[in-house]
Short mmCIF file of C-alpha atoms in Angstrom, two decimals:
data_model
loop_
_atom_site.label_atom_id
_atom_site.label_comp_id
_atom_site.label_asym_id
_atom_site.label_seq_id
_atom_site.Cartn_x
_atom_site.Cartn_y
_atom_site.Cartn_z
CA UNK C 1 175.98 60.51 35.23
CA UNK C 2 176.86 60.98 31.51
CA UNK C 3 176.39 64.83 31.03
CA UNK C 4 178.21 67.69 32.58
CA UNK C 5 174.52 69.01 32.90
CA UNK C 6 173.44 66.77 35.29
CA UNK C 7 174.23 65.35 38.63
CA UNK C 8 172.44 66.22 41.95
CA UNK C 9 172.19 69.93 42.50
CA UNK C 10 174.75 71.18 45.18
CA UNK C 11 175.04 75.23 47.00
CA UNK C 12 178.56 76.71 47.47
CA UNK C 13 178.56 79.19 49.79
CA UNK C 14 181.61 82.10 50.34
CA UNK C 15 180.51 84.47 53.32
CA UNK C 16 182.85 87.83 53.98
CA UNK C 17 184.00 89.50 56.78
CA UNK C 18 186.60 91.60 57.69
CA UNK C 19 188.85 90.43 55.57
CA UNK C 20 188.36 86.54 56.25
CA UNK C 21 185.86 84.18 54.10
CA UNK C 22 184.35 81.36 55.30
CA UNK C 23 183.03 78.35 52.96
CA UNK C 24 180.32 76.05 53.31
CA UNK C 25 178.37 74.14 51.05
CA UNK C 26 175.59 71.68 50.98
CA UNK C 27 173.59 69.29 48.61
CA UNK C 28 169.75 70.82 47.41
CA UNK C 29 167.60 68.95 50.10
CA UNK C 30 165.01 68.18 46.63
CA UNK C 31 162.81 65.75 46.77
CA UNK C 32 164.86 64.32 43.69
CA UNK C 33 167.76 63.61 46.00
CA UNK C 34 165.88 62.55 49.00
CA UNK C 35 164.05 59.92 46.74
CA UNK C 36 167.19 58.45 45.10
CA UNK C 37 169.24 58.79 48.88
CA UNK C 38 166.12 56.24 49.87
CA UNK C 39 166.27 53.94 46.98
CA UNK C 40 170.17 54.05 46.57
CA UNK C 41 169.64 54.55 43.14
CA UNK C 42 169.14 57.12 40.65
CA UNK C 43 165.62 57.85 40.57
CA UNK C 44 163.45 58.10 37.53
CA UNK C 45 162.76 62.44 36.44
CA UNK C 46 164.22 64.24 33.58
CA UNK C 47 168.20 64.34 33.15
CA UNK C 48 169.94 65.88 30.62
CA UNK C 49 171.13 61.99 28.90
CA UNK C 50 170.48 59.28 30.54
CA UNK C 51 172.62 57.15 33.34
CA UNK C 52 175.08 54.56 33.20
CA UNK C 53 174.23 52.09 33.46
CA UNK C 54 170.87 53.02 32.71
CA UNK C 55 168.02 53.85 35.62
CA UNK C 56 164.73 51.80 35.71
CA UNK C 57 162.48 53.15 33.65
CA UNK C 58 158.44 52.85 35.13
CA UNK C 59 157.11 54.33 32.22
CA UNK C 60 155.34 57.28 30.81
CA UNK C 61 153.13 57.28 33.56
CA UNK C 62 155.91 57.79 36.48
CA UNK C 63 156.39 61.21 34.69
CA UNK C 64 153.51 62.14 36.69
CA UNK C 65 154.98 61.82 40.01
CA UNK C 66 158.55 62.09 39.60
CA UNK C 67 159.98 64.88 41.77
CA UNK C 68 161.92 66.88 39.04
CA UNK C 69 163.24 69.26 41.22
CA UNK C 70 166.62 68.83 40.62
CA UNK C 71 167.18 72.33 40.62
CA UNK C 72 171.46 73.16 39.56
CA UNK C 73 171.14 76.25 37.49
CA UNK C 74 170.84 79.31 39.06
CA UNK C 75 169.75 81.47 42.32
CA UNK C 76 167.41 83.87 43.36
CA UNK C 77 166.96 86.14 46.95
CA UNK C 78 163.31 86.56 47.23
CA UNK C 79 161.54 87.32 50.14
CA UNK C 80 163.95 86.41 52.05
CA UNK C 81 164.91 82.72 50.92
CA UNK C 82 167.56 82.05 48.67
CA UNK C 83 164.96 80.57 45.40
CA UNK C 84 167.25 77.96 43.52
CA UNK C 85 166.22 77.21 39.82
CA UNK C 86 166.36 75.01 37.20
CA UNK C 87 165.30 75.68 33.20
CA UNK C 88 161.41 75.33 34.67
CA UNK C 89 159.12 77.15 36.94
CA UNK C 90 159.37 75.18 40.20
CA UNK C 91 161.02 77.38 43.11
CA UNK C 92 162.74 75.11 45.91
CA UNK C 93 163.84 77.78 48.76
CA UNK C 94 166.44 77.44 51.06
CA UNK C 95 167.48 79.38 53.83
CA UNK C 96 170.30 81.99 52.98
CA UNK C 97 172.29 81.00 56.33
CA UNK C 98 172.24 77.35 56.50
CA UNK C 99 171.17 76.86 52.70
CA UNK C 100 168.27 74.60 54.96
CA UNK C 101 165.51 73.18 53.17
CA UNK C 102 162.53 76.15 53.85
CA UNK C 103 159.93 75.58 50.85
CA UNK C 104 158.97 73.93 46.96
CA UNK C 105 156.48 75.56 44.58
CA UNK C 106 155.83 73.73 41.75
CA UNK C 107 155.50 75.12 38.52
CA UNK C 108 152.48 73.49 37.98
CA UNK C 109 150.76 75.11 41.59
CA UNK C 110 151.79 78.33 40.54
CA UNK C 111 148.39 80.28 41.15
CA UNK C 112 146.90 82.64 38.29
CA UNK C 113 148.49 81.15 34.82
CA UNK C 114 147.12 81.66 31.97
CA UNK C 115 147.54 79.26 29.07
CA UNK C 116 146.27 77.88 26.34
CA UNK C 117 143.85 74.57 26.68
CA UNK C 118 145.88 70.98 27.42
CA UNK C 119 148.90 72.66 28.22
CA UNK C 120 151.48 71.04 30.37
CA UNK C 121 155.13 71.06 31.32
CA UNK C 122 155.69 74.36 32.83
CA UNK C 123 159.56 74.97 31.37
CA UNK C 124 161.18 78.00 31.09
CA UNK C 125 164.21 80.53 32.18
CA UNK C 126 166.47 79.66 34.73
CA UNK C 127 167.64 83.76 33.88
CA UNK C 128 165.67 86.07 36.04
CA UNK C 129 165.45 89.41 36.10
CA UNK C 130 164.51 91.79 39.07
CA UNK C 131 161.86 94.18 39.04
CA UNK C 132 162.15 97.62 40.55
CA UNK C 133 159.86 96.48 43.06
CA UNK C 134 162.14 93.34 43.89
CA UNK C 135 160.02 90.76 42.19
CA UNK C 136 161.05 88.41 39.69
CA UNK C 137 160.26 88.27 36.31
CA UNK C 138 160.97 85.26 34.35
CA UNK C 139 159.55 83.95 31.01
CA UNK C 140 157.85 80.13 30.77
CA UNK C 141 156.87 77.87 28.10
CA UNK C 142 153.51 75.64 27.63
CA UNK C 143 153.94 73.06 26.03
CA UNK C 144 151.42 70.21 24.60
CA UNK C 145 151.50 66.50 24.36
CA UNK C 146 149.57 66.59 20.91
CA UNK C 147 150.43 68.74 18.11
CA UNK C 148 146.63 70.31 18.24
CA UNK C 149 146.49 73.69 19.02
CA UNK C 150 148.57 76.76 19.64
CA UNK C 151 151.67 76.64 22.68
CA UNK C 152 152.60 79.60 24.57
CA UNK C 153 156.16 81.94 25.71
CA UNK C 154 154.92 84.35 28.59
CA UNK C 155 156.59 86.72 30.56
CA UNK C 156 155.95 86.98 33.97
CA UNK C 157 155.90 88.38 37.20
CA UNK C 158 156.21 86.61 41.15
CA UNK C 159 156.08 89.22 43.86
CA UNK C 160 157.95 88.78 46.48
CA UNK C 161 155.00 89.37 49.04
CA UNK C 162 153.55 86.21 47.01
CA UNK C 163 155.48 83.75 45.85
CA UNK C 164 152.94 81.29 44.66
CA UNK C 165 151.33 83.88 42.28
CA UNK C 166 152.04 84.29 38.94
CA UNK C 167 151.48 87.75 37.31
CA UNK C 168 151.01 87.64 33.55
CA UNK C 169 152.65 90.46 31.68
CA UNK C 170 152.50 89.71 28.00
CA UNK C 171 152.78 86.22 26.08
CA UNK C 172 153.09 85.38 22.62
CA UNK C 173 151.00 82.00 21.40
CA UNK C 174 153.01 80.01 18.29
CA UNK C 175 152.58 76.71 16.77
CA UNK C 176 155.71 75.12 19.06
CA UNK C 177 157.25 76.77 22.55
CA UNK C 178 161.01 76.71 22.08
CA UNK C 179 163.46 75.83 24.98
CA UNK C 180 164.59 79.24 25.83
CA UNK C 181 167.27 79.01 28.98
CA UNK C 182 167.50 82.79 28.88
CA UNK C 183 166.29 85.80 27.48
CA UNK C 184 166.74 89.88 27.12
CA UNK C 185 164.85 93.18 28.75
CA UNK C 186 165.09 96.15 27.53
CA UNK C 187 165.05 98.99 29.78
CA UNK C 188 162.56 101.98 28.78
CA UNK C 189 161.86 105.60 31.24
CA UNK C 190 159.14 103.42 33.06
CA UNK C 191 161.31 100.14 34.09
CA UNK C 192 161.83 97.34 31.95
CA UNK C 193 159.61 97.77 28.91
CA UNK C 194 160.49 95.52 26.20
CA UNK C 195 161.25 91.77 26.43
CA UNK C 196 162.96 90.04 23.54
CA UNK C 197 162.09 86.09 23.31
CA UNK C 198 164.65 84.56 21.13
CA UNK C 199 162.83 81.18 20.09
CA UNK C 200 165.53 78.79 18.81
CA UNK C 201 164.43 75.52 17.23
CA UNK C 202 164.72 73.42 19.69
CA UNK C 203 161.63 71.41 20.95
CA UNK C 204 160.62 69.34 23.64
CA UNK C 205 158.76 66.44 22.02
CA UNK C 206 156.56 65.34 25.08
CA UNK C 207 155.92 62.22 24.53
CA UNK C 208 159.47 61.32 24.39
CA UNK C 209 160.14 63.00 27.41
CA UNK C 210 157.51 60.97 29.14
CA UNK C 211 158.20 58.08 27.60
CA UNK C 212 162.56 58.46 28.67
CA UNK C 213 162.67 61.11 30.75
CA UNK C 214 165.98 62.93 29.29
CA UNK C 215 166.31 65.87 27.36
CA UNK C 216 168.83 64.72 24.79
CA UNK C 217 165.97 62.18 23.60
CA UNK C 218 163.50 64.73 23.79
CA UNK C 219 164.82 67.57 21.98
CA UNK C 220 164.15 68.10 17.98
CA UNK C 221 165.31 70.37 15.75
CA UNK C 222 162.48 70.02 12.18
CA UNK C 223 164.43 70.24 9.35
CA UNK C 224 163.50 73.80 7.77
CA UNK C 225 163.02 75.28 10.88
CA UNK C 226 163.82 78.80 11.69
CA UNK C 227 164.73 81.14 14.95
CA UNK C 228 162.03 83.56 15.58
CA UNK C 229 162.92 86.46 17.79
CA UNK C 230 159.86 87.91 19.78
CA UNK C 231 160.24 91.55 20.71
CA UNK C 232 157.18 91.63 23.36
CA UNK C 233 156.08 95.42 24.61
CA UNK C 234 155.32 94.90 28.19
CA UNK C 235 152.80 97.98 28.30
CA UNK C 236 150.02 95.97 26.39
CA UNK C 237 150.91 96.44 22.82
CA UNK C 238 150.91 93.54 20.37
CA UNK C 239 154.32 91.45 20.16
CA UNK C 240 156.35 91.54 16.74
CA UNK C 241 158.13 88.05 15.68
CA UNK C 242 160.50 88.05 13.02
CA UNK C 243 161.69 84.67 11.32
CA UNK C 244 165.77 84.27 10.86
CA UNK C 245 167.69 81.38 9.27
CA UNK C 246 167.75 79.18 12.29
CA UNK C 247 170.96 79.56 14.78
CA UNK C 248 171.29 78.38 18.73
CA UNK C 249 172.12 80.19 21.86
CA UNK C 250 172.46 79.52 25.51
CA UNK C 251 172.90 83.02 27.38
CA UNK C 252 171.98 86.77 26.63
CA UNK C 253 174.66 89.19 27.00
CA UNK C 254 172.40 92.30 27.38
CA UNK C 255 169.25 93.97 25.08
CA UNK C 256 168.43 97.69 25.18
CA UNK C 257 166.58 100.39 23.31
CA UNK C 258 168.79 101.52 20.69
CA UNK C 259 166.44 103.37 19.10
CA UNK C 260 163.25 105.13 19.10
CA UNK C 261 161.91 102.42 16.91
CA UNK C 262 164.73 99.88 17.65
CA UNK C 263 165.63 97.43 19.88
CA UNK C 264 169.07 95.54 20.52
CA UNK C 265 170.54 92.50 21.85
CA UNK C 266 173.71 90.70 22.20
CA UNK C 267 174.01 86.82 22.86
CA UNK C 268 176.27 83.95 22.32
CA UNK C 269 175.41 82.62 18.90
CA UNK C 270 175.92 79.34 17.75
CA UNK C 271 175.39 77.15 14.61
CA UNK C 272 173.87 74.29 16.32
CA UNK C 273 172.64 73.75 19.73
CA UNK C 274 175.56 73.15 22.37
CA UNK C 275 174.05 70.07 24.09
CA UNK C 276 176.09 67.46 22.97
CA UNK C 277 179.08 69.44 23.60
CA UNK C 278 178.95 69.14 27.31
CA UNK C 279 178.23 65.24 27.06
CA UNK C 280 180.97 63.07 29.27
CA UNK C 281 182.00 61.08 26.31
CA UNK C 282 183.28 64.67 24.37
CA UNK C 283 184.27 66.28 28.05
CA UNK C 284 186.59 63.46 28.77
CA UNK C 285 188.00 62.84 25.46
CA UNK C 286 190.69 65.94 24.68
CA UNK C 287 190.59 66.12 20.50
CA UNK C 288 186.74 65.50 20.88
CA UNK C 289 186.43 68.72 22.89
CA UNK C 290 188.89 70.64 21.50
CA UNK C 291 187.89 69.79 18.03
CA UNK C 292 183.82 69.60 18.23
CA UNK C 293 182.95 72.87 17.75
CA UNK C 294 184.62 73.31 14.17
CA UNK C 295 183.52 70.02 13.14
CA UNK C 296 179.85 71.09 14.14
CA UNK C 297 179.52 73.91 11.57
CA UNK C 298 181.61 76.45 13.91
CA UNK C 299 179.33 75.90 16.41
CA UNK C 300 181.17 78.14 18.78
CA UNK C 301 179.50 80.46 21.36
CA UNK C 302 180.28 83.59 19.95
CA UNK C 303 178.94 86.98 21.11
CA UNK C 304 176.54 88.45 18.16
CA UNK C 305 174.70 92.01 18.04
CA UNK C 306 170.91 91.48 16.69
CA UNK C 307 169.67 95.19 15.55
CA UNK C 308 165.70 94.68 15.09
CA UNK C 309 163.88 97.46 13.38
CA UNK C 310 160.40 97.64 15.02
CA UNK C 311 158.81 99.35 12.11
CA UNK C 312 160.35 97.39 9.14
CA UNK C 313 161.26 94.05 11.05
CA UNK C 314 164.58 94.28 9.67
CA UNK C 315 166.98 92.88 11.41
CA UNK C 316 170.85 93.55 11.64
CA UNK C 317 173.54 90.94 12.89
CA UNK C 318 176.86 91.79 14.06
CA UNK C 319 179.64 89.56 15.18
CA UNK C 320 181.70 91.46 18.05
CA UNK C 321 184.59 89.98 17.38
CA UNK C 322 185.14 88.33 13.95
CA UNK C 323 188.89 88.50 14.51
CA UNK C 324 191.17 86.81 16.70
CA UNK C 325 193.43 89.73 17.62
CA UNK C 326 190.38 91.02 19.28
CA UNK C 327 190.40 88.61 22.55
CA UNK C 328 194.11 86.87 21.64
CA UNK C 329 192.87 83.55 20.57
CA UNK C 330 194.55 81.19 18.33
CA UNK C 331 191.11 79.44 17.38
CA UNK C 332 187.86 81.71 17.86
CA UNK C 333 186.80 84.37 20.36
CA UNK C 334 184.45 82.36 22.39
CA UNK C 335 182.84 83.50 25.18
CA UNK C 336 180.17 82.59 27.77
CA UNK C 337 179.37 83.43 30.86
CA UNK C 338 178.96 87.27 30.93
CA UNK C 339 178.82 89.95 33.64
CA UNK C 340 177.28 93.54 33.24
CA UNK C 341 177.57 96.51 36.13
CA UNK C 342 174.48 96.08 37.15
CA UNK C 343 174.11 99.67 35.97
CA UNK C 344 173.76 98.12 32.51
CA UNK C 345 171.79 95.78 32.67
CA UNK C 346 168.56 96.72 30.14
CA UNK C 347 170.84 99.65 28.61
CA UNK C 348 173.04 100.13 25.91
CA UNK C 349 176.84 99.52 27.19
CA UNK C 350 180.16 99.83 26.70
CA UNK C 351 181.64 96.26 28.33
CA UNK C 352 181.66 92.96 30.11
CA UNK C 353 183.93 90.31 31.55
CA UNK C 354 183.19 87.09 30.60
CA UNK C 355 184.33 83.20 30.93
CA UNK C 356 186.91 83.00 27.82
CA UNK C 357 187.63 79.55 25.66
CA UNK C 358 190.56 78.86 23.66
CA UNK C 359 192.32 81.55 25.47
CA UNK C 360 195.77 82.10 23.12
CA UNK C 361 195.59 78.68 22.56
CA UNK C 362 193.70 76.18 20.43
CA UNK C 363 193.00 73.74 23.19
CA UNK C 364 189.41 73.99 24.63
CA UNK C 365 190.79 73.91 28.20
CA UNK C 366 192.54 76.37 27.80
CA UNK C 367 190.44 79.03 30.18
CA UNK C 368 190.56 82.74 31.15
CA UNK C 369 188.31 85.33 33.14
CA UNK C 370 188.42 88.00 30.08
CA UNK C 371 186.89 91.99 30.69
CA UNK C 372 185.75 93.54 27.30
CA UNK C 373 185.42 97.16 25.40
CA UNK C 374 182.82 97.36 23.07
CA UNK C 375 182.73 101.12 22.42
CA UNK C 376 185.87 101.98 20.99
CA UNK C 377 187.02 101.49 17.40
CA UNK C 378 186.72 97.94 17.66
CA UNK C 379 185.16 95.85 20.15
CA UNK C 380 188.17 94.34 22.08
CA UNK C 381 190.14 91.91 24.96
CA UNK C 382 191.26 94.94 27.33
CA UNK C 383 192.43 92.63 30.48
CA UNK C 384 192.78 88.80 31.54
CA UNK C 385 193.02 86.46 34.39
CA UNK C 386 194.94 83.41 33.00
CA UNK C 387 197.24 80.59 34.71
CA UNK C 388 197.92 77.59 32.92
CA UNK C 389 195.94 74.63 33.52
CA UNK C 390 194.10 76.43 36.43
CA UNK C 391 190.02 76.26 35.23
CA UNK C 392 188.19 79.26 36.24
CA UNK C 393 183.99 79.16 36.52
CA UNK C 394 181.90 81.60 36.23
CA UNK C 395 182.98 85.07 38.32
CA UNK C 396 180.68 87.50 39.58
CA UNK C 397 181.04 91.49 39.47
CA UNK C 398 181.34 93.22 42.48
CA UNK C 399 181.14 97.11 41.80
CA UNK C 400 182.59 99.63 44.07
CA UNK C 401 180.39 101.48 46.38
CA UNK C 402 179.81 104.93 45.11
CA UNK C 403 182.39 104.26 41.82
CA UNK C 404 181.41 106.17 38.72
CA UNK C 405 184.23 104.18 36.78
CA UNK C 406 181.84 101.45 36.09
CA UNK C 407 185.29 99.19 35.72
CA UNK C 408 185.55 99.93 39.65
CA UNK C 409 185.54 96.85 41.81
CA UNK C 410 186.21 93.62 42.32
CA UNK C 411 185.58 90.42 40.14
CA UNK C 412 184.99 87.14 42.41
CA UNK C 413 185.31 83.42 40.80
CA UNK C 414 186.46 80.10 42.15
CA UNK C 415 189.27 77.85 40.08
CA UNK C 416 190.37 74.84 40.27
CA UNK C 417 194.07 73.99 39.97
CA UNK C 418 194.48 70.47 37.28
CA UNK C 419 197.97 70.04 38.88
CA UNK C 420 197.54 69.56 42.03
CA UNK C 421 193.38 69.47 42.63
CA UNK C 422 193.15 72.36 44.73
CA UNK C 423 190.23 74.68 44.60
CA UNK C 424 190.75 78.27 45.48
CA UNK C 425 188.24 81.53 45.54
CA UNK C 426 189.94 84.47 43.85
CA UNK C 427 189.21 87.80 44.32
CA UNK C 428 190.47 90.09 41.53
CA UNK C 429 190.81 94.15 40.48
CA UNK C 430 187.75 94.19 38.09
CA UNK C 431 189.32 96.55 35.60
CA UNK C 432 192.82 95.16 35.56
CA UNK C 433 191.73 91.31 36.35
CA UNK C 434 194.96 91.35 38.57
CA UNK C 435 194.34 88.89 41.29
CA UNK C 436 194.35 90.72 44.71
CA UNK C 437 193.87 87.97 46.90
CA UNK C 438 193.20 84.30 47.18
CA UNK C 439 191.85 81.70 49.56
CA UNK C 440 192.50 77.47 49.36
CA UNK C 441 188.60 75.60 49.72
CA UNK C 442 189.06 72.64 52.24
CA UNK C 443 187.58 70.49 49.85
CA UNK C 444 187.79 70.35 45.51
CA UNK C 445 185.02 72.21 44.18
CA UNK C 446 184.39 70.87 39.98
CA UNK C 447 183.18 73.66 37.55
CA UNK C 448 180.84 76.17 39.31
CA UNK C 449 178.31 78.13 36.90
CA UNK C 450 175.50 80.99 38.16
CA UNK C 451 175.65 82.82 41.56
CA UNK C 452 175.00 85.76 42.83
CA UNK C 453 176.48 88.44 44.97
CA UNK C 454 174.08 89.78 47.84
CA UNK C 455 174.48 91.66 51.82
CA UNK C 456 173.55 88.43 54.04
CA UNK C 457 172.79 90.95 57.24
CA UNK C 458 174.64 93.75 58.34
CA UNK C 459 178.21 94.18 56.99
CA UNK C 460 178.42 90.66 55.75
CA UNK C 461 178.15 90.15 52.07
CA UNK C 462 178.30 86.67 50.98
CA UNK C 463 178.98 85.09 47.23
CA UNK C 464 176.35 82.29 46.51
#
C-alpha cells in the first residue's frame, strides 16, 4: 500500500469492567479481503493510490463486480450490529461481541432512492448522525458517467427497524456531486432541522475511476471552481446554496442555529485538498511532512467559523485561532479530529478536544490530545495531553453520568510509543487531560481514527 488511507480495514476493540479492559481486535471479514486472502494478491476495487508494485488491472468493466467494501472509516450501532463504513453507502455489519461477520448492504440495493436518471456510484458520508428515534441519517452523492444532466447531494434517513430502506429527507440537484466525507446538522425545537452540505471542488471523474480504480486518479479540481455551501431545511422548504472562493475540508466541528435567520458551522479549513498529504512517499519522508502544508498554500487544517445569513446569503468566516499563543504552537494551530459532549452536538457551544499538530513544535509529529474554550475573550488551548514522541489517535469523550460541568468525564485514546513500539489505551480527566490510568496492548496498534463509545450489555461499556 502507498497511502495512509488505505490498507485492509481492521476493528479494535477495548471492553470495560470493573476496573480491568480487555482488547481484541479483528480484520473486516469484506468481501474485499476475502477475495484478495484467495488470490494472494491485492484485488482490483477502488484504493485511495494505487499499489506497489501495481495490482492487475481487468479493466473498466471489473468495476462492476469488484467488492469495494473495504470499509476503514468509521462505526455505527444500529439495530443491534455494529454498521462499519466507508466514504459510500454500503453497510457491512458485524457483531458487537465477536466483531463476526453478520450482514452487507450495498449502496446500490438500498431500497427507495431517489435520483436523478443514469446515476451511479452511491458515495457519500462516512459521518453519521443519530436521529432521536435511533436511526441514522447520512448524506450521499449520485454521480454520472457522462457530463449530461443534473447529479444529486441527499440527506437521508435508515431506520433501524429497516436497514435496507432509504428515507429521503431533502436533496439538492447541481451540475457535479462533490466528495463530501462529512457534513453539519443543525439542531432546531423539533430535532435536527437544518443540514449544511459543504460542496468542495473535488470530483470524482467516473470514467477514471473505472478505468484505474483509485481515487487520487479520479479526483479533479476545474480550474475556476468554487465551494458551494448548501444550507438544506429538512421540513420541506427549498435549499439555499451560496458560492465561496473555493477552499477544502475533511471534518465538521459542529453547525447550529445561531440565529433566527442564521445558521453556523465550524470545520477544518484548508487551502487545498489534504489527499496527497497522507501519501507514503510524504508520511515517510520527515521535511516532506513537516514542510507540505506551507508549501501547499498553508494548506493546514485549521478550525474556521462560517456565519451564513439565510435571508441575504451573506456569509461570515472566522478563523478560531489566527494566533499561535492560542493552542502553543510554534507553526499553526492545526487541528483535526474533534469531540463535542454529546450535549452539543447540533447547538451552539462553548468547546472541544481535539487531535493537535505541531504541538509547541514545528515538526508535524509532533502530537497532542488538546481540549478547547471558545467562549471566552478569545477562543483558546485550556489543557493538553503531550509526551514526546508518543503519537496519540483519535480519543473519544466519555461524559460523566449526571455531570452538568459539560468538561466532566473522561477522554479515552490509544498511543503509540516511537521509542520503544508499544501501544497503550489511555484513559484521561477530560477537563484537565491528566492521564488517570493506562493499559499496555499485547500487540502494536498504528494510527487509529473514528470510534465510538457505547454500553455493550449490562454494566459493560466498551470503546470501538
Amino acid at each position: 500500500m502507498t497511502h495512509a488511507l488505505d490498507g485492509f480495514s481492521k476493528i479494535h476493540k477495548w471492553q470495560f469492567h470493573n476496573g480491568a479492559v480487555a482488547f481484541s481486535s479483528k480484520f473486516l471479514p469484506s468481501g474485499f479481503l476475502n477475495n484478495s486472502l484467495a488470490k494472494d494478491e491485492i484485488v482490483w476495487g477502488v484504493l485511495a493510490q494505487e499499489t506497489t508494485p501495481p495490482r492487475h488491472n481487468p479493466g473498466p468493466a471489473a468495476m462492476a463486480t469488484a467488492p469495494n467494501d473495504n470499509q476503514n472509516v468509521n462505526i455505527f450501532m444500529l439495530n443491534g450490529s455494529l454498521q462499519v463504513l466507508s466514504d459510500t453507502t454500503t453497510l457491512v455489519a458485524v457483531e458487537p461481541a465477536t466483531l463476526s461477520f453478520a450482514s452487507e448492504i450495498k449502496g446500490l440495493n438500498l431500497k427507495n432512492e431517489s435520483n436523478p436518471f443514469a446515476d451511479i456510484c452511491q458515495s457519500g458520508s462516512a459521518h453519521p448522525y443519530r436521529a432521536s428515534d435511533g436511526s441514522y441519517v447520512s448524506l450521499r452523492e449520485a454521480n454520472k458517467m457522462t457530463s449530461g444532466g443534473k447529479e444529486r447531494m441527499a440527506l437521508y434517513k435508515i431506520r433501524a427497524d429497516n436497514v435496507n430502506t432509504v428515507d429521503d429527507i431533502v436533496h439538492v440537484d447541481i451540475p457535479r456531486a462533490s466528495y463530501t466525507h462529512s457534513f453539519g446538522l443543525a439542531h432546531g425545537s423539533n430535532g435536527f432541522d437544518t443540514a449544511v452540505v459543504v460542496a468542495q471542488p473535488i470530483y470524482s471523474n467516473m470514467v477514471k475511476m473505472m478505468e484505474f480504480a483509485t481515487m487520487d486518479k479520479a479526483f479533479e479540481t476545474p480550474a475556476g471552481s468554487n465551494t458551494t455551501v448548501h444550507v438544506m431545511p429538512m421540513d420541506g422548504s427549498a435549499p439555499l446554496s451560496v458560492d465561496l472562493p473555493p477552499f477544502f475540508f475533511g471534518h465538521f466541528l459542529n453547525s447550529w442555529h445561531s440565529g433566527e435567520k442564521e445558521v453556523s458551522f465550524d470545520l477544518d479549513r484548508q487551502e487545498t485538498i489534504f489527499f496527497d498529504r497522507f501519501s507514503m512517499a510524504v508520511q515517510t519522508n520527515k521535511t516532506a511532512r513537516d514542510e507540505w502544508a506551507a508549501v501547499h498554500q498553508n494548506a493546514y487544517s485549521t478550525p474556521t467559523r462560517y456565519t451564513v445569513d439565510l435571508t441575504t446569503g451573506d456569509v461570515k468566516e472566522t478563523t478560531l485561532f489566527p494566533k499561535l499563543s492560542q493552542c502553543l504552537s510554534k507553526t499553526w494551530c492545526e487541528m483535526d479530529l474533534f469531540k463535542l459532549h454529546p450535549d452539543d452536538i447540533g447547538k451552539e457551544y462553548c468547546g472541544f478536544w481535539a487531535w493537535h499538530n505541531y504541538w509547541n513544535s514545528t515538526s508535524f509529529g509532533s502530537w497532542a490530545i488538546v481540549r478547547a474554550e471558545l467562549c471566552g475573550d478569545e477562543p483558546k488551548i485550556v489543557a493538553s495531553w503531550y509526551q514526546k514522541n508518543v503519537f496519540p489517535s483519535e480519543a473519544t469523550f466519555v461524559p460523566a453520568p449526571g455531570a452538568t460541568d459539560k468538561t466532566e468525564g473522561v477522554m479515552i485514546f490509544k498511543v503509540f510509543e516511537g521509542e520503544t513500539g508499544v501501544s497503550k489505551l489511555v484513559v484521561a480527566d477530560a477537563k484537565t487531560l491528566k492521564t488517570l490510568a493506562t493499559a499496555v496492548l499485547p500487540v502494536g496498534v498504528p494510527f487509529t481514527i473514528h470510534g465510538d463509545f457505547m454500553p455493550a450489555g449490562g454494566d459493560e461499556p466498551v470503546l470501538v
